[in-house]
Short mmCIF file of N, CA and C in Angstrom, two decimals:
data_model
loop_
_atom_site.label_atom_id
_atom_site.label_comp_id
_atom_site.label_asym_id
_atom_site.label_seq_id
_atom_site.Cartn_x
_atom_site.Cartn_y
_atom_site.Cartn_z
N UNK A 1 71.15 -50.68 -41.62
CA UNK A 1 71.92 -50.69 -42.83
C UNK A 1 71.80 -49.15 -43.04
N UNK A 2 73.29 -48.81 -43.55
CA UNK A 2 73.60 -47.48 -44.38
C UNK A 2 74.83 -48.13 -44.77
N UNK A 3 75.17 -47.78 -46.12
CA UNK A 3 75.94 -48.13 -47.06
C UNK A 3 76.29 -46.44 -47.55
N UNK A 4 77.75 -46.01 -47.36
CA UNK A 4 78.68 -44.40 -47.21
C UNK A 4 79.56 -44.71 -48.75
N UNK A 5 79.38 -44.23 -49.71
CA UNK A 5 80.21 -44.54 -50.77
C UNK A 5 80.33 -43.15 -50.85
N UNK A 6 81.84 -42.97 -51.36
CA UNK A 6 82.32 -41.41 -51.58
C UNK A 6 83.64 -41.79 -52.13
N UNK A 7 84.09 -40.32 -52.80
CA UNK A 7 85.22 -40.40 -53.56
C UNK A 7 86.71 -40.23 -52.98
N UNK A 8 87.88 -40.63 -53.03
CA UNK A 8 88.88 -40.44 -52.29
C UNK A 8 89.28 -39.00 -52.20
N UNK A 9 89.70 -38.50 -51.94
CA UNK A 9 90.48 -36.52 -50.65
C UNK A 9 90.99 -36.29 -52.53
N UNK A 10 91.62 -37.22 -52.62
CA UNK A 10 93.27 -37.28 -53.55
C UNK A 10 92.62 -37.44 -54.91
N UNK A 11 90.86 -38.41 -54.97
CA UNK A 11 91.51 -38.33 -57.01
C UNK A 11 90.74 -37.64 -56.78
N UNK A 12 91.05 -36.68 -58.76
CA UNK A 12 90.76 -35.94 -58.96
C UNK A 12 89.18 -35.96 -59.73
N UNK A 13 88.63 -35.07 -60.68
CA UNK A 13 87.98 -35.99 -61.83
C UNK A 13 86.70 -36.47 -61.35
N UNK A 14 85.77 -37.02 -61.95
CA UNK A 14 84.77 -37.89 -61.91
C UNK A 14 85.06 -39.91 -62.65
N UNK A 15 84.55 -39.82 -61.77
CA UNK A 15 84.49 -41.33 -60.83
C UNK A 15 83.63 -41.86 -61.66
N UNK A 16 83.47 -43.28 -62.26
CA UNK A 16 81.92 -44.42 -62.40
C UNK A 16 82.04 -45.27 -61.08
N UNK A 17 80.50 -45.72 -60.72
CA UNK A 17 80.78 -46.69 -59.33
C UNK A 17 79.13 -47.44 -59.78
N UNK A 18 79.36 -48.80 -59.96
CA UNK A 18 78.02 -49.53 -60.13
C UNK A 18 78.83 -50.48 -58.75
N UNK A 19 77.31 -50.36 -58.10
CA UNK A 19 77.79 -51.38 -56.68
C UNK A 19 76.31 -52.19 -56.75
N UNK A 20 76.62 -53.40 -56.41
CA UNK A 20 75.02 -54.32 -55.68
C UNK A 20 75.23 -54.55 -54.47
N UNK A 21 73.50 -54.29 -53.68
CA UNK A 21 73.99 -54.62 -52.47
C UNK A 21 72.58 -55.80 -52.28
N UNK A 22 73.37 -56.55 -51.28
CA UNK A 22 71.86 -57.97 -51.36
C UNK A 22 71.61 -58.13 -49.72
N UNK A 23 71.42 -57.57 -49.72
CA UNK A 23 70.09 -58.11 -48.03
C UNK A 23 69.62 -59.28 -47.72
N UNK A 24 70.12 -60.07 -47.28
CA UNK A 24 69.07 -61.27 -46.85
C UNK A 24 69.47 -61.30 -45.15
N UNK A 25 68.53 -62.22 -44.87
CA UNK A 25 68.13 -62.47 -43.04
C UNK A 25 66.62 -63.12 -42.63
N UNK A 26 66.73 -63.09 -41.41
CA UNK A 26 65.16 -64.05 -41.23
C UNK A 26 64.79 -62.35 -39.57
N UNK A 27 63.79 -63.20 -40.08
CA UNK A 27 62.41 -61.17 -38.96
C UNK A 27 61.76 -62.48 -37.74
N UNK A 28 62.60 -62.78 -36.47
CA UNK A 28 61.80 -63.06 -35.78
C UNK A 28 61.56 -62.36 -35.11
N UNK A 29 60.36 -62.54 -33.86
CA UNK A 29 60.39 -61.71 -32.81
C UNK A 29 60.53 -62.80 -31.39
N UNK A 30 60.94 -61.84 -30.64
CA UNK A 30 61.29 -62.73 -29.05
C UNK A 30 60.14 -63.52 -29.15
N UNK A 31 60.52 -64.33 -28.33
CA UNK A 31 60.17 -65.49 -27.30
C UNK A 31 59.75 -65.27 -25.79
N UNK A 32 58.56 -65.41 -25.10
CA UNK A 32 58.93 -66.06 -23.59
C UNK A 32 57.99 -66.55 -24.20
N UNK A 33 58.65 -67.86 -22.93
CA UNK A 33 57.58 -68.87 -22.43
C UNK A 33 57.28 -68.82 -21.21
N UNK A 34 55.74 -68.96 -20.54
CA UNK A 34 55.20 -68.82 -19.16
C UNK A 34 55.61 -70.05 -19.01
N UNK A 35 55.40 -69.45 -17.11
CA UNK A 35 55.40 -71.23 -16.05
C UNK A 35 54.14 -72.16 -16.50
N UNK A 36 54.57 -73.07 -16.45
CA UNK A 36 53.40 -74.11 -16.79
C UNK A 36 53.25 -74.48 -18.54
N UNK A 37 53.87 -73.38 -19.94
CA UNK A 37 53.61 -73.31 -20.85
C UNK A 37 54.78 -74.32 -21.46
N UNK A 38 54.46 -75.20 -22.58
CA UNK A 38 54.77 -76.61 -22.38
C UNK A 38 56.09 -75.94 -24.09
N UNK A 39 55.37 -75.13 -24.45
CA UNK A 39 56.19 -74.88 -25.93
C UNK A 39 54.70 -73.46 -26.34
N UNK A 40 56.64 -73.13 -27.01
CA UNK A 40 55.68 -71.16 -27.68
C UNK A 40 55.93 -71.58 -28.89
N UNK A 41 54.78 -70.68 -29.65
CA UNK A 41 55.32 -70.84 -31.43
C UNK A 41 56.13 -69.68 -32.20
N UNK A 42 57.19 -69.81 -32.84
CA UNK A 42 57.86 -69.18 -33.27
C UNK A 42 57.48 -68.70 -34.78
N UNK A 43 57.40 -67.22 -34.92
CA UNK A 43 57.04 -67.37 -36.58
C UNK A 43 58.31 -66.90 -36.89
N UNK A 44 58.77 -66.94 -38.02
CA UNK A 44 60.15 -66.16 -38.77
C UNK A 44 60.03 -65.87 -40.52
N UNK A 45 60.18 -64.79 -40.55
CA UNK A 45 60.18 -64.43 -41.94
C UNK A 45 61.12 -63.89 -42.48
N UNK A 46 61.35 -64.34 -43.94
CA UNK A 46 62.36 -63.91 -44.71
C UNK A 46 62.19 -63.13 -45.94
N UNK A 47 61.91 -61.80 -45.83
CA UNK A 47 60.73 -61.09 -46.60
C UNK A 47 61.79 -61.18 -48.13
N UNK A 48 62.98 -61.71 -48.15
CA UNK A 48 63.49 -61.28 -49.48
C UNK A 48 63.59 -62.04 -50.03
N UNK A 49 64.65 -62.81 -49.36
CA UNK A 49 64.42 -64.55 -50.75
C UNK A 49 64.26 -65.43 -49.56
N UNK A 50 64.57 -67.05 -50.29
CA UNK A 50 64.28 -68.51 -49.49
C UNK A 50 65.52 -68.51 -49.09
N UNK A 51 65.95 -69.01 -47.85
CA UNK A 51 67.26 -69.66 -47.02
C UNK A 51 66.80 -70.66 -46.28
N UNK A 52 68.01 -71.01 -45.78
CA UNK A 52 67.90 -72.29 -45.09
C UNK A 52 67.90 -71.98 -43.41
N UNK A 53 66.77 -72.80 -43.25
CA UNK A 53 67.09 -72.42 -41.04
C UNK A 53 68.57 -73.42 -40.39
N UNK A 54 68.30 -72.97 -39.79
CA UNK A 54 69.45 -73.93 -38.76
C UNK A 54 68.59 -74.34 -37.14
N UNK A 55 68.01 -74.14 -36.65
CA UNK A 55 67.00 -72.93 -35.04
C UNK A 55 67.86 -73.82 -34.71
N UNK A 56 68.21 -72.57 -32.94
CA UNK A 56 68.53 -72.79 -32.20
C UNK A 56 67.76 -72.01 -31.37
N UNK A 57 67.69 -72.85 -30.08
CA UNK A 57 67.31 -72.24 -28.89
C UNK A 57 68.03 -71.70 -27.76
N UNK A 58 68.27 -70.97 -26.78
CA UNK A 58 69.24 -70.64 -25.48
C UNK A 58 68.28 -70.58 -24.85
N UNK A 59 67.48 -71.02 -23.29
CA UNK A 59 67.58 -70.45 -22.34
C UNK A 59 68.37 -69.81 -21.46
N UNK A 60 67.60 -67.68 -21.78
CA UNK A 60 68.81 -67.25 -20.60
C UNK A 60 67.96 -67.30 -19.45
N UNK A 61 67.10 -67.22 -18.70
CA UNK A 61 66.17 -66.60 -18.40
C UNK A 61 65.17 -67.24 -17.48
N UNK A 62 65.09 -67.19 -16.51
CA UNK A 62 64.35 -68.33 -16.21
C UNK A 62 63.18 -67.14 -14.94
N UNK A 63 61.64 -67.51 -15.05
CA UNK A 63 60.79 -66.34 -14.31
C UNK A 63 60.12 -67.55 -13.13
N UNK A 64 59.87 -67.40 -12.52
CA UNK A 64 59.09 -67.79 -11.46
C UNK A 64 58.68 -66.98 -10.35
N UNK A 65 56.89 -67.03 -10.96
CA UNK A 65 55.93 -66.35 -10.49
C UNK A 65 55.17 -66.79 -8.35
N UNK A 66 56.11 -65.78 -7.87
CA UNK A 66 55.13 -66.70 -6.55
C UNK A 66 54.66 -65.63 -5.88
N UNK A 67 53.29 -65.22 -4.53
CA UNK A 67 53.00 -64.89 -4.39
C UNK A 67 53.44 -64.39 -2.68
N UNK A 68 52.66 -63.33 -2.45
CA UNK A 68 53.36 -63.05 -1.06
C UNK A 68 52.52 -63.87 0.24
N UNK A 69 53.48 -63.80 0.98
CA UNK A 69 53.56 -64.38 2.33
C UNK A 69 52.13 -64.22 3.62
N UNK A 70 52.70 -62.80 3.51
CA UNK A 70 52.31 -61.60 4.25
C UNK A 70 51.86 -60.51 3.17
N UNK A 71 50.68 -59.41 4.22
CA UNK A 71 50.74 -58.53 3.84
C UNK A 71 49.58 -57.83 4.41
N UNK A 72 50.22 -55.88 4.87
CA UNK A 72 49.84 -55.38 5.74
C UNK A 72 49.79 -53.55 5.12
N UNK A 73 48.49 -53.59 5.22
CA UNK A 73 47.86 -52.12 4.50
C UNK A 73 48.30 -50.85 6.18
N UNK A 74 48.20 -50.33 5.85
CA UNK A 74 48.41 -49.61 6.96
C UNK A 74 48.12 -48.26 6.36
N UNK A 75 48.01 -46.37 6.80
CA UNK A 75 47.97 -45.70 7.33
C UNK A 75 49.04 -44.97 6.75
N UNK A 76 49.93 -43.98 6.03
CA UNK A 76 50.94 -43.38 6.81
C UNK A 76 50.87 -42.80 7.05
N UNK A 77 51.37 -40.91 7.16
CA UNK A 77 52.22 -40.37 7.52
C UNK A 77 50.78 -39.51 7.60
N UNK A 78 50.20 -39.01 8.14
CA UNK A 78 49.16 -38.22 8.37
C UNK A 78 49.58 -36.70 7.76
N UNK A 79 50.57 -35.90 9.02
CA UNK A 79 51.27 -34.59 8.05
C UNK A 79 51.99 -34.98 6.68
N UNK A 80 51.92 -35.51 6.03
CA UNK A 80 52.64 -35.83 5.00
C UNK A 80 51.60 -37.07 3.32
N UNK A 81 51.35 -37.71 4.01
CA UNK A 81 50.91 -38.55 2.41
C UNK A 81 48.42 -38.68 2.86
N UNK A 82 48.35 -37.05 3.07
CA UNK A 82 47.56 -36.85 2.63
C UNK A 82 46.59 -36.21 1.78
N UNK A 83 45.93 -36.30 1.03
CA UNK A 83 44.93 -35.58 0.10
C UNK A 83 44.91 -34.25 0.33
N UNK A 84 44.79 -32.97 -0.76
CA UNK A 84 44.73 -31.96 -0.49
C UNK A 84 42.65 -31.99 0.15
N UNK A 85 42.19 -33.17 0.11
CA UNK A 85 41.09 -32.94 -0.11
C UNK A 85 40.70 -34.16 1.73
N UNK A 86 41.91 -33.98 2.05
CA UNK A 86 42.10 -34.48 3.42
C UNK A 86 41.94 -36.01 3.54
N UNK A 87 41.59 -36.44 2.68
CA UNK A 87 41.54 -38.16 2.70
C UNK A 87 42.85 -38.57 2.73
N UNK A 88 42.76 -39.65 3.58
CA UNK A 88 44.04 -40.28 4.18
C UNK A 88 44.94 -41.44 3.33
N UNK A 89 45.34 -41.84 2.59
CA UNK A 89 46.66 -42.62 1.41
C UNK A 89 47.16 -43.44 2.92
N UNK A 90 46.94 -44.66 1.80
CA UNK A 90 47.60 -45.80 2.44
C UNK A 90 48.38 -46.04 1.79
N UNK A 91 49.70 -47.34 2.90
CA UNK A 91 50.63 -47.95 1.71
C UNK A 91 50.07 -49.72 2.01
N UNK A 92 50.25 -50.00 1.14
CA UNK A 92 50.29 -51.78 1.49
C UNK A 92 51.27 -52.14 1.15
N UNK A 93 52.59 -53.42 2.31
CA UNK A 93 53.36 -53.56 2.33
C UNK A 93 53.26 -55.02 1.83
N UNK A 94 54.00 -56.06 1.12
CA UNK A 94 53.78 -57.04 1.08
C UNK A 94 55.26 -57.62 0.77
N UNK A 95 55.17 -58.85 2.10
CA UNK A 95 55.85 -59.67 2.03
C UNK A 95 56.88 -60.57 1.19
N UNK A 96 57.29 -61.73 1.03
CA UNK A 96 57.07 -62.63 -0.31
C UNK A 96 58.83 -63.65 0.33
N UNK A 97 58.49 -64.92 0.46
CA UNK A 97 59.35 -66.02 0.75
C UNK A 97 60.45 -66.60 -0.34
N UNK A 98 61.37 -66.41 -0.40
CA UNK A 98 61.82 -67.47 -1.99
C UNK A 98 63.42 -68.10 -1.24
N UNK A 99 63.92 -68.65 -1.96
CA UNK A 99 64.90 -69.37 -1.74
C UNK A 99 65.57 -69.37 -3.31
N UNK A 100 67.00 -68.85 -3.29
CA UNK A 100 67.80 -69.45 -4.82
C UNK A 100 68.86 -70.31 -4.43
N UNK A 101 68.56 -71.59 -5.26
CA UNK A 101 69.76 -72.62 -5.10
C UNK A 101 70.83 -72.02 -6.15
N UNK A 102 70.47 -71.96 -6.78
CA UNK A 102 71.22 -71.72 -7.96
C UNK A 102 72.08 -70.45 -8.22
N UNK A 103 73.26 -69.86 -8.91
CA UNK A 103 73.96 -68.47 -8.64
C UNK A 103 73.03 -68.14 -9.87
N UNK A 104 72.29 -66.72 -10.29
CA UNK A 104 72.11 -65.74 -10.47
C UNK A 104 71.54 -64.36 -10.35
N UNK A 105 71.06 -63.86 -10.89
CA UNK A 105 70.02 -62.40 -10.73
C UNK A 105 68.56 -62.41 -10.82
N UNK A 106 68.17 -61.88 -9.38
CA UNK A 106 67.35 -61.85 -8.62
C UNK A 106 66.87 -60.60 -9.05
N UNK A 107 65.39 -60.48 -10.18
CA UNK A 107 64.70 -59.00 -10.34
C UNK A 107 63.78 -58.90 -10.57
N UNK A 108 63.12 -58.28 -9.01
CA UNK A 108 61.60 -58.07 -8.98
C UNK A 108 60.91 -57.41 -9.61
N UNK A 109 60.02 -58.15 -10.57
CA UNK A 109 59.02 -57.55 -11.85
C UNK A 109 56.55 -57.39 -11.04
N UNK A 110 56.35 -56.75 -11.68
CA UNK A 110 55.53 -56.60 -10.94
C UNK A 110 54.42 -55.67 -12.18
N UNK A 111 54.37 -56.64 -13.76
CA UNK A 111 53.48 -56.08 -14.27
C UNK A 111 52.91 -55.36 -14.33
N UNK A 112 51.35 -55.61 -13.28
CA UNK A 112 50.59 -54.90 -12.87
C UNK A 112 50.64 -54.07 -12.24
N UNK A 113 52.25 -53.72 -11.86
CA UNK A 113 51.71 -52.29 -10.91
C UNK A 113 53.03 -51.41 -11.30
N UNK A 114 54.09 -52.00 -12.20
CA UNK A 114 54.51 -51.44 -13.21
C UNK A 114 54.24 -49.93 -14.03
N UNK A 115 52.74 -50.17 -14.52
CA UNK A 115 52.39 -48.57 -15.18
C UNK A 115 51.64 -47.76 -14.37
N UNK A 116 51.82 -47.80 -12.72
CA UNK A 116 51.08 -46.68 -11.04
C UNK A 116 52.37 -46.50 -10.83
N UNK A 117 53.10 -47.28 -10.69
CA UNK A 117 54.05 -47.33 -8.95
C UNK A 117 54.48 -45.91 -8.87
N UNK A 118 55.58 -45.19 -10.36
CA UNK A 118 55.75 -43.89 -10.08
C UNK A 118 54.95 -43.04 -10.87
N UNK A 119 53.96 -43.83 -11.74
CA UNK A 119 53.28 -42.84 -12.69
C UNK A 119 51.70 -42.12 -12.18
N UNK A 120 51.79 -42.35 -11.09
CA UNK A 120 50.20 -42.05 -10.01
C UNK A 120 50.39 -40.41 -10.30
N UNK A 121 49.22 -39.85 -10.60
CA UNK A 121 48.69 -37.99 -10.48
C UNK A 121 49.10 -37.78 -8.46
N UNK A 122 49.53 -38.74 -7.07
CA UNK A 122 49.92 -37.91 -6.49
C UNK A 122 50.93 -38.91 -6.55
#
């Protein structure tokens, strides 16, 4: 929060001002319920003063883990995809089959690969 207090440009001379600022609210973390998990704990804190809560929840994202139906590992181009020590680089192609009955956005996400796909030293 930022509060800016200033004197109007046409008001000459000194001014007195008394300001009282009161902030309140709650602090809570985002909740993620994993597939197969029936409940999740939500820790809520009101660091300034005690307040009354009326909690509600909205489920806006559906995560459905799937396994690949086919996997193929093959050597990549011999002219381009070779380490300086003449070791071959291999590629793995995974095939996933799924159907989506309801409207929505499909966003593939692989947390185990996210840190290495585009961050590889090679």
